[in-house]
Amino acid sequence: MTRTILITGGGTGIGRAAARHFAEDGGAVIVTGRRPEPLDRLAEEIGVRALVCDHTKPEALTKLLSKLPERIDVLVNNAGGNTDFDTAGPTDLASYAQAFRANLDANLVGAALTTRALDERLAEGGAVVHVGSIAAALGSGSGAYGAAKAGLHVWNLDLARALGPRGITANVVAPGYIADTEFFRNHLADERREQLVADTSTGRAGSPEDVAGTIAFLASPAARHITGQVLHVNGGAHTTH
Ligand code: NDP
């Protein structure tokens, strides 16, 4: 049977690579994001379905539900990013609160809302995969972004418990530095980039395909007894033992 895969933030970077991976594997892929342009481009290129949605907004999710099929086999909560890159920086307590909450919304609340909205449609034997971050473990000066991803990693434990009896797994893929995405905007200085690569054992930046392959593995029949885990894709920049 053809699997239906929903990838949030699927128009660019890691989400886009995951969409390609699942589509090449024969899945019926749906990608979402706030901007229609990258989504439409990808839809034209590889024949996935594109739907505009801001995953931090409950009303947008309700609208999205009306356009989605009754059965979702794989949900990839990939949408997110460090929202501090898009702001001038807080000037007072109110703008600090706003900026902090924006990161929580983008990286934690959005994934929780999306999973909740889709709960009844998640198919038995299916998988939820969130895209977390190395920042959850290392911080790396990432402030509210790292805190939000750490929250996502921990919230997933409850999710795995709740979905386990239905045969649905819930895991986190935590990338290290991944090049060729829109993540850093223009905030990555050459020295910092070199440091991030030097921190790896592989001596290279990760690619969106590196992460996509791991997401696909966690959603595959080979990974049915893996749940509640954080799988790191960072070339050894952070290791667990
Ligand atoms: P991109 O910026 O290329 O991808 C993020 C995607 O998410 C965009 O397509 C964006 O589209 C979408 N998005 C963001 N917010 C929302 C929202 N509220 N609703 C719907 N879509 C949204 O960067 P990456 O591919 O690198 O990022 C993918 C994930 O990987 C993120 O969660 C990021 O935190 C994580 N990550 C990335 C790392 C890296 O080094 N690149 C390292 C560790 C983690 P639009 O703006 O149109 O909505």
Coordinates of C-alpha atoms and ligand atoms in Angstrom, one line a residue:
M1 CA 0.0 0.0 0.0
T2 CA 1.2 3.5 -0.8
R3 CA 2.2 5.4 2.4
T4 CA 1.2 9.0 2.9
I5 CA 3.9 11.2 4.3
L6 CA 3.4 14.7 5.7
I7 CA 6.6 16.8 5.9
T8 CA 6.2 20.2 7.6
G9 CA 8.6 22.9 6.3
G10 CA 9.1 20.7 3.3
G11 CA 9.9 23.4 0.7
T12 CA 13.5 23.9 1.6
G13 CA 16.6 22.3 3.1
I14 CA 16.2 19.2 5.2
G15 CA 12.4 19.0 4.6
R16 CA 12.9 19.2 0.9
A17 CA 15.5 16.5 0.9
A18 CA 13.2 14.3 3.0
A19 CA 10.4 14.9 0.5
R20 CA 12.6 13.8 -2.4
H21 CA 13.7 10.7 -0.5
F22 CA 10.2 9.6 0.4
A23 CA 8.8 10.4 -3.1
E24 CA 11.6 8.4 -4.8
D25 CA 10.7 5.6 -2.4
G26 CA 7.1 5.6 -3.9
G27 CA 5.4 7.5 -1.1
A28 CA 2.5 10.0 -1.5
V29 CA 4.2 13.1 -0.1
I30 CA 2.6 16.3 1.2
V31 CA 4.8 19.3 2.0
T32 CA 3.8 22.4 4.0
G33 CA 5.3 25.8 4.8
R34 CA 4.3 29.4 5.0
R35 CA 5.6 30.6 1.6
P36 CA 3.9 29.1 -1.4
E37 CA 6.9 29.7 -3.8
P38 CA 9.3 27.0 -2.6
L39 CA 6.5 24.5 -2.1
D40 CA 5.1 25.1 -5.6
R41 CA 8.6 24.8 -7.1
L42 CA 9.1 21.4 -5.4
A43 CA 5.6 20.2 -6.3
E44 CA 6.4 21.0 -10.0
E45 CA 9.8 19.3 -9.8
I46 CA 8.9 16.0 -8.2
G47 CA 5.1 15.8 -8.1
V48 CA 4.5 16.1 -4.3
R49 CA 1.4 17.9 -3.0
A50 CA 2.0 21.4 -1.5
L51 CA -0.1 23.1 1.1
V52 CA 0.5 26.4 2.8
C53 CA 0.3 26.3 6.6
D54 CA 1.8 28.1 9.5
H55 CA 2.2 25.2 12.0
T56 CA 2.3 27.6 15.0
K57 CA -1.3 28.6 14.4
P58 CA -4.2 26.4 15.6
E59 CA -6.6 27.9 13.1
A60 CA -4.2 27.3 10.2
L61 CA -3.9 23.7 11.3
T62 CA -7.7 23.3 11.4
K63 CA -7.8 24.5 7.8
L64 CA -5.0 22.2 6.8
L65 CA -6.8 19.2 8.3
S66 CA -9.7 19.8 5.9
K67 CA -7.3 19.3 3.0
L68 CA -5.5 16.3 4.2
P69 CA -6.4 12.6 3.7
E70 CA -7.9 10.6 6.5
R71 CA -4.8 8.5 7.0
I72 CA -1.2 9.7 7.5
D73 CA 1.5 7.0 7.8
V74 CA 4.4 9.3 8.5
L75 CA 4.5 12.7 10.1
V76 CA 7.8 14.6 9.9
N77 CA 7.8 17.6 12.2
N78 CA 10.6 19.4 10.5
A79 CA 9.4 23.0 10.3
G80 CA 11.4 25.3 12.6
G81 CA 14.6 27.3 12.8
N82 CA 16.2 29.9 15.0
T83 CA 13.7 32.8 14.9
D84 CA 16.3 35.1 16.5
F85 CA 17.9 35.2 13.0
D86 CA 14.8 37.1 11.7
T87 CA 14.6 39.7 14.4
A88 CA 16.7 42.8 15.2
G89 CA 17.2 41.6 18.8
P90 CA 15.2 42.4 21.9
T91 CA 15.3 46.0 23.1
D92 CA 13.1 45.7 26.2
L93 CA 11.5 43.0 28.3
A94 CA 8.4 42.8 26.1
S95 CA 10.3 42.3 22.9
Y96 CA 12.6 39.7 24.8
A97 CA 9.4 37.8 25.7
Q98 CA 8.1 38.0 22.2
A99 CA 11.4 36.8 20.7
F100 CA 11.8 33.9 23.3
R101 CA 8.2 32.8 22.6
A102 CA 8.7 32.9 18.9
N103 CA 11.4 30.2 19.2
L104 CA 9.3 28.1 21.4
D105 CA 6.4 28.4 19.0
A106 CA 8.5 27.6 15.9
N107 CA 10.4 24.6 17.3
L108 CA 8.2 23.1 20.1
V109 CA 4.6 24.3 20.1
G110 CA 4.2 23.9 16.3
A111 CA 5.3 20.3 16.4
A112 CA 3.0 19.5 19.4
L113 CA 0.0 21.3 17.8
T114 CA 0.6 19.5 14.5
T115 CA 0.9 16.1 16.1
R116 CA -2.2 16.7 18.3
A117 CA -4.2 17.9 15.2
L118 CA -3.3 14.8 13.3
D119 CA -3.6 12.3 16.2
E120 CA -6.7 10.5 15.0
R121 CA -5.3 10.2 11.5
L122 CA -1.9 8.7 12.4
A123 CA -2.0 5.1 11.0
E124 CA -1.3 2.0 13.1
G125 CA 2.3 1.0 12.3
G126 CA 3.2 4.5 11.4
A127 CA 5.9 6.9 12.6
V128 CA 6.3 10.5 13.9
V129 CA 9.8 11.9 13.4
H130 CA 10.7 15.4 14.7
V131 CA 13.7 17.3 13.6
G132 CA 15.5 18.4 16.8
S133 CA 19.0 19.8 17.1
I134 CA 22.5 19.4 18.4
A135 CA 21.7 22.7 20.1
A136 CA 19.4 20.9 22.6
A137 CA 22.5 19.0 23.9
L138 CA 25.2 21.6 23.6
G139 CA 23.4 24.9 23.7
S140 CA 26.2 26.4 21.6
G141 CA 25.0 29.9 22.4
S142 CA 21.6 29.2 20.8
G143 CA 19.5 30.6 23.7
A144 CA 15.8 30.1 23.3
Y145 CA 16.3 28.0 20.1
G146 CA 18.3 25.4 22.0
A147 CA 15.9 25.4 24.9
A148 CA 12.9 24.9 22.5
K149 CA 14.7 22.0 20.8
A150 CA 15.5 20.5 24.2
G151 CA 11.8 20.8 25.1
L152 CA 11.0 19.0 21.8
H153 CA 13.4 16.1 22.7
V154 CA 11.8 15.7 26.1
W155 CA 8.2 16.1 25.0
N156 CA 8.8 13.3 22.5
L157 CA 9.2 10.8 25.4
D158 CA 5.6 11.3 26.4
L159 CA 4.5 11.1 22.8
A160 CA 6.3 7.8 22.3
R161 CA 4.5 6.4 25.4
A162 CA 1.1 7.6 24.2
L163 CA 1.5 6.3 20.6
G164 CA 3.4 3.1 21.4
P165 CA 0.3 1.0 22.1
R166 CA -1.0 1.9 18.6
G167 CA 2.1 0.6 17.0
I168 CA 3.3 4.1 16.1
T169 CA 6.9 5.2 16.9
A170 CA 8.0 8.7 17.9
N171 CA 11.6 9.7 17.5
V172 CA 13.8 12.8 17.1
V173 CA 16.6 13.2 14.5
A174 CA 19.0 15.8 15.9
P175 CA 21.2 17.3 13.2
G176 CA 24.5 19.1 13.8
Y177 CA 25.7 21.7 11.3
I178 CA 23.9 21.0 8.0
A179 CA 24.9 23.1 5.0
D180 CA 22.8 24.0 1.9
T181 CA 19.6 25.0 3.8
E182 CA 18.1 28.4 4.6
F183 CA 18.7 27.9 8.3
F184 CA 21.5 30.4 9.0
R185 CA 20.2 33.1 6.7
N186 CA 23.3 35.3 6.6
H187 CA 24.3 34.8 10.2
L188 CA 27.1 32.2 9.8
A189 CA 30.6 33.8 9.7
D190 CA 33.3 31.9 7.8
E191 CA 35.3 31.2 11.1
R192 CA 32.2 29.8 12.8
R193 CA 31.5 27.6 9.8
E194 CA 35.1 26.3 9.9
Q195 CA 34.8 25.6 13.6
L196 CA 31.6 23.7 13.1
V197 CA 33.2 21.5 10.5
A198 CA 36.4 21.1 12.7
D199 CA 34.2 19.9 15.5
T200 CA 33.1 16.8 13.5
S201 CA 35.0 13.5 13.2
T202 CA 34.1 13.3 9.5
G203 CA 35.7 16.7 8.6
R204 CA 32.7 17.9 6.7
A205 CA 29.3 19.7 7.1
G206 CA 26.2 17.5 7.1
S207 CA 24.0 17.6 4.0
P208 CA 20.2 17.7 4.0
E209 CA 20.3 14.2 2.5
D210 CA 22.3 12.9 5.5
V211 CA 19.3 13.9 7.7
A212 CA 16.7 12.8 5.2
G213 CA 18.2 9.2 5.1
T214 CA 17.9 9.0 8.9
I215 CA 14.4 10.3 9.0
A216 CA 13.4 7.7 6.3
F217 CA 15.1 4.9 8.3
L218 CA 13.2 5.8 11.5
A219 CA 10.0 5.6 9.4
S220 CA 10.9 2.3 7.8
P221 CA 9.9 -1.3 8.8
A222 CA 13.5 -1.8 10.0
A223 CA 13.0 0.7 12.9
R224 CA 9.7 -0.6 14.4
H225 CA 11.2 -1.2 17.8
I226 CA 13.0 2.2 18.0
T227 CA 10.9 4.8 19.8
G228 CA 11.4 7.6 22.3
Q229 CA 14.9 8.1 21.0
V230 CA 17.1 11.0 19.8
L231 CA 19.3 10.0 16.9
H232 CA 22.2 12.3 16.3
V233 CA 23.3 13.2 12.7
N234 CA 26.3 15.4 13.3
G235 CA 29.5 13.7 12.1
G236 CA 30.5 13.1 15.7
A237 CA 30.4 16.7 16.8
H238 CA 28.4 15.4 19.8
T239 CA 28.3 11.8 20.8
T240 CA 26.4 9.7 23.3
H241 CA 27.5 6.4 24.8
Ligands
NDP1 P1 15.3 25.8 6.3 O1 15.2 27.2 6.8 O2 15.8 25.6 4.9 O3 14.0 25.0 6.5 C1 13.0 25.3 7.5 C2 11.6 25.2 6.8 O4 10.6 25.3 7.8 C3 11.4 26.3 5.8 O5 11.0 25.6 4.6 C4 10.3 27.1 6.4 O6 9.5 27.6 5.3 C5 9.6 26.2 7.3 N1 9.0 26.8 8.4 C6 9.6 27.5 9.4 N2 8.6 27.9 10.3 C7 7.4 27.4 9.9 C8 6.1 27.5 10.4 N3 5.8 28.1 11.5 N4 5.1 26.8 9.7 C9 5.4 26.1 8.6 N5 6.7 26.0 8.0 C10 7.7 26.7 8.7 O7 16.4 25.1 7.3 P2 16.7 23.6 7.6 O8 16.3 22.7 6.5 O9 18.1 23.6 8.1 O10 15.8 23.3 8.9 C11 14.9 22.2 9.1 C12 14.9 21.8 10.5 O11 16.2 21.4 10.9 C13 14.6 23.0 11.5 O12 13.7 22.5 12.5 C14 15.9 23.3 12.1 O13 15.8 23.9 13.4 C15 16.6 22.0 12.1 N6 18.1 22.1 12.2 C16 18.9 22.6 11.2 C17 20.2 22.6 11.3 C18 21.2 23.2 10.3 O14 22.4 23.3 10.5 N7 20.7 23.5 9.1 C19 20.9 22.1 12.5 C20 20.0 21.5 13.5 C21 18.6 21.5 13.4 P3 8.6 29.0 5.5 O15 9.6 30.0 6.0 O16 8.2 29.3 4.1 O17 7.5 28.7 6.4

